[in-house]
Amino acid sequence: LNLLVAVALGVMLAEPSFAGAPEGKKAFEAKNCGTCHQIKGPAKEKTIKDVLAKKGPELWYAGSKLKPEFLEAWLKDPRAIRPMEYYSLTKVNDGSHAKLSATEALDVTKYLMTLKSDDVKDAGLKAQDNPRGRVVFLKKQACYGCHLVKERANTAGGVTGPTLIGAGQRLKADWIYAYLANPRVFKPVKDMPVYKGILTDEEMKAVAEYVANLK
């Protein structure tokens, strides 16, 4: 029993503390962030018109998707992750977003980390240069057709999707896998293919580990 208690305590201590979430929620509401970001699931858009009306990405699964250290740093110094505006090949995303103070960024991050999706399970994945995932990403599916990546010293890829340069700093592997398996849960109206039935489960997990390791 003591061993079980010790193990449980160790797990609890290993988890980040989100005790400041109430303060973060207050800051989120005070900044009117909810006018641009959806914080309650499920996804609401049903048509492309709904997508184009959105002012910012969904945050109702932010805690399942994003790494807290990335989010905190980004809120203090926001930069565009999607090179182009939604469904545009001509309009560059200007990346305009309000900057938060260090205290606000930390508090809001703690709050957003509490927003999670039940569809993102612990799949036991880890960020690593998975050779199988690399082959699927670069050759079998040519994912760089829509996403910018760095391959050795070169930057290449499309700009219609979010850049995957630095994906390892911001994205959790388990979320990448859940998104590959069923993207419609998170974005019902999306050009992203549904890979279930195209890739095997093991291939999707391999890609998730590979993307979660991209620099």
PDB file of C-alpha atoms in Angstrom:
ATOM      1  CA  LEU A   1       0.000   0.000   0.000  1.00  0.00           C
ATOM      2  CA  ASN A   2       2.807   2.398   0.900  1.00  0.00           C
ATOM      3  CA  LEU A   3       4.470   1.633  -2.422  1.00  0.00           C
ATOM      4  CA  LEU A   4       1.253   2.407  -4.298  1.00  0.00           C
ATOM      5  CA  VAL A   5       0.888   5.674  -2.410  1.00  0.00           C
ATOM      6  CA  ALA A   6       4.477   6.584  -3.185  1.00  0.00           C
ATOM      7  CA  VAL A   7       4.036   5.785  -6.870  1.00  0.00           C
ATOM      8  CA  ALA A   8       0.804   7.783  -7.036  1.00  0.00           C
ATOM      9  CA  LEU A   9       2.455  10.698  -5.271  1.00  0.00           C
ATOM     10  CA  GLY A  10       5.347  10.536  -7.688  1.00  0.00           C
ATOM     11  CA  VAL A  11       2.978  10.746 -10.629  1.00  0.00           C
ATOM     12  CA  MET A  12       1.191  13.684  -9.060  1.00  0.00           C
ATOM     13  CA  LEU A  13       4.448  15.490  -8.441  1.00  0.00           C
ATOM     14  CA  ALA A  14       5.539  14.858 -12.023  1.00  0.00           C
ATOM     15  CA  GLU A  15       2.428  16.541 -13.415  1.00  0.00           C
ATOM     16  CA  PRO A  16       2.513  20.322 -13.901  1.00  0.00           C
ATOM     17  CA  SER A  17       0.493  22.295 -11.387  1.00  0.00           C
ATOM     18  CA  PHE A  18      -2.479  24.241 -12.734  1.00  0.00           C
ATOM     19  CA  ALA A  19      -3.514  25.693  -9.390  1.00  0.00           C
ATOM     20  CA  GLY A  20      -3.568  29.154 -10.952  1.00  0.00           C
ATOM     21  CA  ALA A  21      -6.213  28.209 -13.491  1.00  0.00           C
ATOM     22  CA  PRO A  22      -8.957  30.394 -11.899  1.00  0.00           C
ATOM     23  CA  GLU A  23      -6.756  33.471 -12.258  1.00  0.00           C
ATOM     24  CA  GLY A  24      -6.034  32.487 -15.834  1.00  0.00           C
ATOM     25  CA  LYS A  25      -9.711  32.168 -16.604  1.00  0.00           C
ATOM     26  CA  LYS A  26     -10.285  35.660 -15.213  1.00  0.00           C
ATOM     27  CA  ALA A  27      -7.472  37.048 -17.371  1.00  0.00           C
ATOM     28  CA  PHE A  28      -8.813  35.186 -20.424  1.00  0.00           C
ATOM     29  CA  GLU A  29     -12.250  36.698 -19.920  1.00  0.00           C
ATOM     30  CA  ALA A  30     -10.902  40.164 -19.097  1.00  0.00           C
ATOM     31  CA  LYS A  31      -9.002  40.198 -22.392  1.00  0.00           C
ATOM     32  CA  ASN A  32     -12.164  39.072 -24.230  1.00  0.00           C
ATOM     33  CA  CYS A  33     -10.237  36.140 -25.719  1.00  0.00           C
ATOM     34  CA  GLY A  34     -13.482  34.207 -26.060  1.00  0.00           C
ATOM     35  CA  THR A  35     -14.609  36.509 -28.863  1.00  0.00           C
ATOM     36  CA  CYS A  36     -11.995  34.916 -31.126  1.00  0.00           C
ATOM     37  CA  HIS A  37     -11.409  31.498 -29.583  1.00  0.00           C
ATOM     38  CA  GLN A  38     -13.867  28.661 -28.909  1.00  0.00           C
ATOM     39  CA  ILE A  39     -13.219  27.207 -25.456  1.00  0.00           C
ATOM     40  CA  LYS A  40     -16.116  24.744 -25.207  1.00  0.00           C
ATOM     41  CA  GLY A  41     -16.370  21.663 -27.408  1.00  0.00           C
ATOM     42  CA  PRO A  42     -17.383  20.071 -29.578  1.00  0.00           C
ATOM     43  CA  ALA A  43     -16.341  21.789 -32.795  1.00  0.00           C
ATOM     44  CA  LYS A  44     -19.088  24.026 -34.169  1.00  0.00           C
ATOM     45  CA  GLU A  45     -18.284  24.793 -37.809  1.00  0.00           C
ATOM     46  CA  LYS A  46     -20.332  22.930 -40.399  1.00  0.00           C
ATOM     47  CA  THR A  47     -19.452  24.787 -43.615  1.00  0.00           C
ATOM     48  CA  ILE A  48     -16.516  26.614 -45.152  1.00  0.00           C
ATOM     49  CA  LYS A  49     -18.409  29.820 -44.441  1.00  0.00           C
ATOM     50  CA  ASP A  50     -18.266  28.957 -40.734  1.00  0.00           C
ATOM     51  CA  VAL A  51     -14.516  28.393 -40.994  1.00  0.00           C
ATOM     52  CA  LEU A  52     -13.924  31.687 -42.763  1.00  0.00           C
ATOM     53  CA  ALA A  53     -15.925  33.496 -40.062  1.00  0.00           C
ATOM     54  CA  LYS A  54     -13.576  32.282 -37.348  1.00  0.00           C
ATOM     55  CA  LYS A  55     -11.205  34.853 -35.913  1.00  0.00           C
ATOM     56  CA  GLY A  56      -8.846  32.464 -34.155  1.00  0.00           C
ATOM     57  CA  PRO A  57      -8.121  28.774 -33.622  1.00  0.00           C
ATOM     58  CA  GLU A  58     -10.177  26.597 -31.296  1.00  0.00           C
ATOM     59  CA  LEU A  59      -8.856  26.287 -27.760  1.00  0.00           C
ATOM     60  CA  TRP A  60     -11.316  23.805 -26.277  1.00  0.00           C
ATOM     61  CA  TYR A  61      -8.659  21.073 -26.565  1.00  0.00           C
ATOM     62  CA  ALA A  62      -5.601  23.267 -25.968  1.00  0.00           C
ATOM     63  CA  GLY A  63      -4.475  21.221 -22.969  1.00  0.00           C
ATOM     64  CA  SER A  64      -4.465  18.047 -25.056  1.00  0.00           C
ATOM     65  CA  LYS A  65      -2.670  19.628 -27.996  1.00  0.00           C
ATOM     66  CA  LEU A  66      -0.134  22.180 -26.810  1.00  0.00           C
ATOM     67  CA  LYS A  67       2.891  22.052 -24.567  1.00  0.00           C
ATOM     68  CA  PRO A  68       2.539  24.576 -21.723  1.00  0.00           C
ATOM     69  CA  GLU A  69       6.069  25.947 -22.034  1.00  0.00           C
ATOM     70  CA  PHE A  70       5.463  26.759 -25.710  1.00  0.00           C
ATOM     71  CA  LEU A  71       2.071  28.349 -25.077  1.00  0.00           C
ATOM     72  CA  GLU A  72       3.363  30.544 -22.266  1.00  0.00           C
ATOM     73  CA  ALA A  73       6.257  31.810 -24.408  1.00  0.00           C
ATOM     74  CA  TRP A  74       3.980  32.315 -27.433  1.00  0.00           C
ATOM     75  CA  LEU A  75       1.448  34.387 -25.498  1.00  0.00           C
ATOM     76  CA  LYS A  76       4.240  36.739 -24.478  1.00  0.00           C
ATOM     77  CA  ASP A  77       5.616  36.963 -28.021  1.00  0.00           C
ATOM     78  CA  PRO A  78       3.026  35.682 -30.544  1.00  0.00           C
ATOM     79  CA  ARG A  79       4.118  34.728 -34.049  1.00  0.00           C
ATOM     80  CA  ALA A  80       2.126  33.293 -36.961  1.00  0.00           C
ATOM     81  CA  ILE A  81       2.005  29.493 -37.105  1.00  0.00           C
ATOM     82  CA  ARG A  82      -0.146  29.342 -40.229  1.00  0.00           C
ATOM     83  CA  PRO A  83       1.715  31.152 -43.069  1.00  0.00           C
ATOM     84  CA  MET A  84      -1.449  31.982 -45.014  1.00  0.00           C
ATOM     85  CA  GLU A  85      -4.943  32.907 -43.922  1.00  0.00           C
ATOM     86  CA  TYR A  86      -7.556  30.136 -43.918  1.00  0.00           C
ATOM     87  CA  TYR A  87      -8.436  28.995 -47.452  1.00  0.00           C
ATOM     88  CA  SER A  88      -6.320  31.697 -49.061  1.00  0.00           C
ATOM     89  CA  LEU A  89      -3.402  31.322 -51.440  1.00  0.00           C
ATOM     90  CA  THR A  90      -2.798  35.057 -51.665  1.00  0.00           C
ATOM     91  CA  LYS A  91      -3.373  36.556 -48.198  1.00  0.00           C
ATOM     92  CA  VAL A  92      -0.460  36.201 -45.836  1.00  0.00           C
ATOM     93  CA  ASN A  93      -1.334  35.665 -42.189  1.00  0.00           C
ATOM     94  CA  ASP A  94      -0.084  38.796 -40.454  1.00  0.00           C
ATOM     95  CA  GLY A  95       0.070  36.940 -37.139  1.00  0.00           C
ATOM     96  CA  SER A  96      -1.434  39.848 -35.251  1.00  0.00           C
ATOM     97  CA  HIS A  97      -2.289  38.836 -31.712  1.00  0.00           C
ATOM     98  CA  ALA A  98      -2.324  40.708 -28.440  1.00  0.00           C
ATOM     99  CA  LYS A  99       0.774  40.247 -26.295  1.00  0.00           C
ATOM    100  CA  LEU A 100       0.266  39.256 -22.688  1.00  0.00           C
ATOM    101  CA  SER A 101       2.414  40.189 -19.755  1.00  0.00           C
ATOM    102  CA  ALA A 102       4.538  37.478 -18.152  1.00  0.00           C
ATOM    103  CA  THR A 103       2.010  37.038 -15.337  1.00  0.00           C
ATOM    104  CA  GLU A 104      -0.980  36.985 -17.696  1.00  0.00           C
ATOM    105  CA  ALA A 105       0.742  34.521 -20.023  1.00  0.00           C
ATOM    106  CA  LEU A 106       1.498  32.124 -17.177  1.00  0.00           C
ATOM    107  CA  ASP A 107      -1.998  32.338 -15.712  1.00  0.00           C
ATOM    108  CA  VAL A 108      -3.761  31.958 -19.073  1.00  0.00           C
ATOM    109  CA  THR A 109      -1.526  29.012 -19.945  1.00  0.00           C
ATOM    110  CA  LYS A 110      -2.482  27.278 -16.708  1.00  0.00           C
ATOM    111  CA  TYR A 111      -6.135  27.818 -17.530  1.00  0.00           C
ATOM    112  CA  LEU A 112      -5.866  26.617 -21.124  1.00  0.00           C
ATOM    113  CA  MET A 113      -4.031  23.489 -20.023  1.00  0.00           C
ATOM    114  CA  THR A 114      -7.205  22.441 -18.194  1.00  0.00           C
ATOM    115  CA  LEU A 115      -9.151  22.424 -21.488  1.00  0.00           C
ATOM    116  CA  LYS A 116      -8.854  18.884 -22.834  1.00  0.00           C
ATOM    117  CA  SER A 117     -10.570  16.533 -25.260  1.00  0.00           C
ATOM    118  CA  ASP A 118     -11.713  13.064 -24.272  1.00  0.00           C
ATOM    119  CA  ASP A 119     -10.763  11.954 -27.792  1.00  0.00           C
ATOM    120  CA  VAL A 120      -7.063  12.388 -27.025  1.00  0.00           C
ATOM    121  CA  LYS A 121      -5.946   9.296 -25.128  1.00  0.00           C
ATOM    122  CA  ASP A 122      -2.605   8.388 -23.626  1.00  0.00           C
ATOM    123  CA  ALA A 123      -1.181   6.290 -26.459  1.00  0.00           C
ATOM    124  CA  GLY A 124       2.268   6.018 -24.884  1.00  0.00           C
ATOM    125  CA  LEU A 125       3.874   7.944 -27.729  1.00  0.00           C
ATOM    126  CA  LYS A 126       7.045   9.983 -27.444  1.00  0.00           C
ATOM    127  CA  ALA A 127       8.765  12.523 -29.643  1.00  0.00           C
ATOM    128  CA  GLN A 128      11.501  10.800 -31.595  1.00  0.00           C
ATOM    129  CA  ASP A 129      13.005  10.657 -35.070  1.00  0.00           C
ATOM    130  CA  ASN A 130      10.872   7.670 -36.005  1.00  0.00           C
ATOM    131  CA  PRO A 131      12.242   6.288 -39.324  1.00  0.00           C
ATOM    132  CA  ARG A 132       8.925   4.747 -40.315  1.00  0.00           C
ATOM    133  CA  GLY A 133       7.094   7.994 -39.569  1.00  0.00           C
ATOM    134  CA  ARG A 134       9.644   9.923 -41.601  1.00  0.00           C
ATOM    135  CA  VAL A 135       9.110   7.697 -44.657  1.00  0.00           C
ATOM    136  CA  VAL A 136       5.321   7.995 -44.417  1.00  0.00           C
ATOM    137  CA  PHE A 137       5.470  11.770 -43.899  1.00  0.00           C
ATOM    138  CA  LEU A 138       7.992  12.579 -46.646  1.00  0.00           C
ATOM    139  CA  LYS A 139       7.412   9.853 -49.229  1.00  0.00           C
ATOM    140  CA  LYS A 140       4.212   7.883 -48.785  1.00  0.00           C
ATOM    141  CA  GLN A 141       1.935  10.881 -48.113  1.00  0.00           C
ATOM    142  CA  ALA A 142       4.155  13.857 -49.035  1.00  0.00           C
ATOM    143  CA  CYS A 143       2.740  15.886 -46.145  1.00  0.00           C
ATOM    144  CA  TYR A 144       5.131  18.713 -46.966  1.00  0.00           C
ATOM    145  CA  GLY A 145       2.836  19.556 -49.871  1.00  0.00           C
ATOM    146  CA  CYS A 146       0.796  21.597 -47.370  1.00  0.00           C
ATOM    147  CA  HIS A 147       3.175  22.028 -44.434  1.00  0.00           C
ATOM    148  CA  LEU A 148       6.532  23.755 -44.152  1.00  0.00           C
ATOM    149  CA  VAL A 149       9.287  21.554 -42.727  1.00  0.00           C
ATOM    150  CA  LYS A 150      13.036  21.683 -42.296  1.00  0.00           C
ATOM    151  CA  GLU A 151      14.822  18.794 -43.941  1.00  0.00           C
ATOM    152  CA  ARG A 152      18.431  18.916 -42.835  1.00  0.00           C
ATOM    153  CA  ALA A 153      19.515  22.517 -43.575  1.00  0.00           C
ATOM    154  CA  ASN A 154      16.748  23.239 -46.064  1.00  0.00           C
ATOM    155  CA  THR A 155      13.249  24.657 -45.582  1.00  0.00           C
ATOM    156  CA  ALA A 156      10.631  23.316 -47.957  1.00  0.00           C
ATOM    157  CA  GLY A 157       6.938  22.642 -48.234  1.00  0.00           C
ATOM    158  CA  GLY A 158       3.551  24.204 -48.826  1.00  0.00           C
ATOM    159  CA  VAL A 159       1.939  27.063 -46.955  1.00  0.00           C
ATOM    160  CA  THR A 160      -1.762  26.203 -46.992  1.00  0.00           C
ATOM    161  CA  GLY A 161      -1.488  24.339 -43.697  1.00  0.00           C
ATOM    162  CA  PRO A 162       0.204  25.368 -40.460  1.00  0.00           C
ATOM    163  CA  THR A 163       3.974  25.184 -40.481  1.00  0.00           C
ATOM    164  CA  LEU A 164       5.461  22.110 -38.862  1.00  0.00           C
ATOM    165  CA  ILE A 165       8.802  23.783 -38.330  1.00  0.00           C
ATOM    166  CA  GLY A 166       9.196  23.693 -34.573  1.00  0.00           C
ATOM    167  CA  ALA A 167       6.226  21.332 -34.184  1.00  0.00           C
ATOM    168  CA  GLY A 168       8.178  19.401 -31.576  1.00  0.00           C
ATOM    169  CA  GLN A 169       8.272  22.471 -29.380  1.00  0.00           C
ATOM    170  CA  ARG A 170       4.532  23.004 -29.367  1.00  0.00           C
ATOM    171  CA  LEU A 171       2.589  19.805 -30.150  1.00  0.00           C
ATOM    172  CA  LYS A 172       1.977  16.709 -28.037  1.00  0.00           C
ATOM    173  CA  ALA A 173       2.459  13.376 -29.806  1.00  0.00           C
ATOM    174  CA  ASP A 174      -0.782  11.877 -28.482  1.00  0.00           C
ATOM    175  CA  TRP A 175      -2.778  14.781 -29.932  1.00  0.00           C
ATOM    176  CA  ILE A 176      -1.073  14.478 -33.329  1.00  0.00           C
ATOM    177  CA  TYR A 177      -2.039  10.803 -33.418  1.00  0.00           C
ATOM    178  CA  ALA A 178      -5.652  11.550 -32.412  1.00  0.00           C
ATOM    179  CA  TYR A 179      -5.833  14.246 -35.087  1.00  0.00           C
ATOM    180  CA  LEU A 180      -4.464  11.971 -37.804  1.00  0.00           C
ATOM    181  CA  ALA A 181      -6.906   9.225 -36.832  1.00  0.00           C
ATOM    182  CA  ASN A 182      -9.983  11.458 -36.747  1.00  0.00           C
ATOM    183  CA  PRO A 183      -9.386  15.130 -37.681  1.00  0.00           C
ATOM    184  CA  ARG A 184     -13.120  15.808 -38.009  1.00  0.00           C
ATOM    185  CA  VAL A 185     -13.468  15.685 -34.214  1.00  0.00           C
ATOM    186  CA  PHE A 186     -11.324  18.800 -33.976  1.00  0.00           C
ATOM    187  CA  LYS A 187     -11.985  20.437 -37.332  1.00  0.00           C
ATOM    188  CA  PRO A 188     -15.135  19.132 -39.070  1.00  0.00           C
ATOM    189  CA  VAL A 189     -14.554  21.301 -42.155  1.00  0.00           C
ATOM    190  CA  LYS A 190     -10.980  20.744 -43.181  1.00  0.00           C
ATOM    191  CA  ASP A 191      -8.831  19.815 -46.164  1.00  0.00           C
ATOM    192  CA  MET A 192      -6.793  17.515 -43.922  1.00  0.00           C
ATOM    193  CA  PRO A 193      -7.314  13.916 -45.103  1.00  0.00           C
ATOM    194  CA  VAL A 194      -8.822  11.322 -42.806  1.00  0.00           C
ATOM    195  CA  TYR A 195      -5.996   8.811 -42.640  1.00  0.00           C
ATOM    196  CA  LYS A 196      -7.913   6.036 -40.944  1.00  0.00           C
ATOM    197  CA  GLY A 197      -8.180   3.381 -43.635  1.00  0.00           C
ATOM    198  CA  ILE A 198      -5.335   4.953 -45.612  1.00  0.00           C
ATOM    199  CA  LEU A 199      -2.597   4.492 -43.032  1.00  0.00           C
ATOM    200  CA  THR A 200      -2.402   1.719 -40.489  1.00  0.00           C
ATOM    201  CA  ASP A 201      -2.689   2.561 -36.824  1.00  0.00           C
ATOM    202  CA  GLU A 202       1.021   1.888 -36.375  1.00  0.00           C
ATOM    203  CA  GLU A 203       1.871   4.185 -39.277  1.00  0.00           C
ATOM    204  CA  MET A 204      -0.180   7.016 -37.771  1.00  0.00           C
ATOM    205  CA  LYS A 205       1.555   6.550 -34.434  1.00  0.00           C
ATOM    206  CA  ALA A 206       4.936   6.586 -36.184  1.00  0.00           C
ATOM    207  CA  VAL A 207       4.077   9.835 -37.989  1.00  0.00           C
ATOM    208  CA  ALA A 208       2.874  11.360 -34.716  1.00  0.00           C
ATOM    209  CA  GLU A 209       6.192  10.583 -33.051  1.00  0.00           C
ATOM    210  CA  TYR A 210       8.111  11.936 -36.056  1.00  0.00           C
ATOM    211  CA  VAL A 211       6.146  15.213 -36.244  1.00  0.00           C
ATOM    212  CA  ALA A 212       6.377  15.649 -32.464  1.00  0.00           C
ATOM    213  CA  ASN A 213      10.151  15.639 -32.884  1.00  0.00           C
ATOM    214  CA  LEU A 214      10.418  18.171 -35.714  1.00  0.00           C
ATOM    215  CA  LYS A 215      12.711  21.094 -35.001  1.00  0.00           C
TER     216      LYS A 215
END
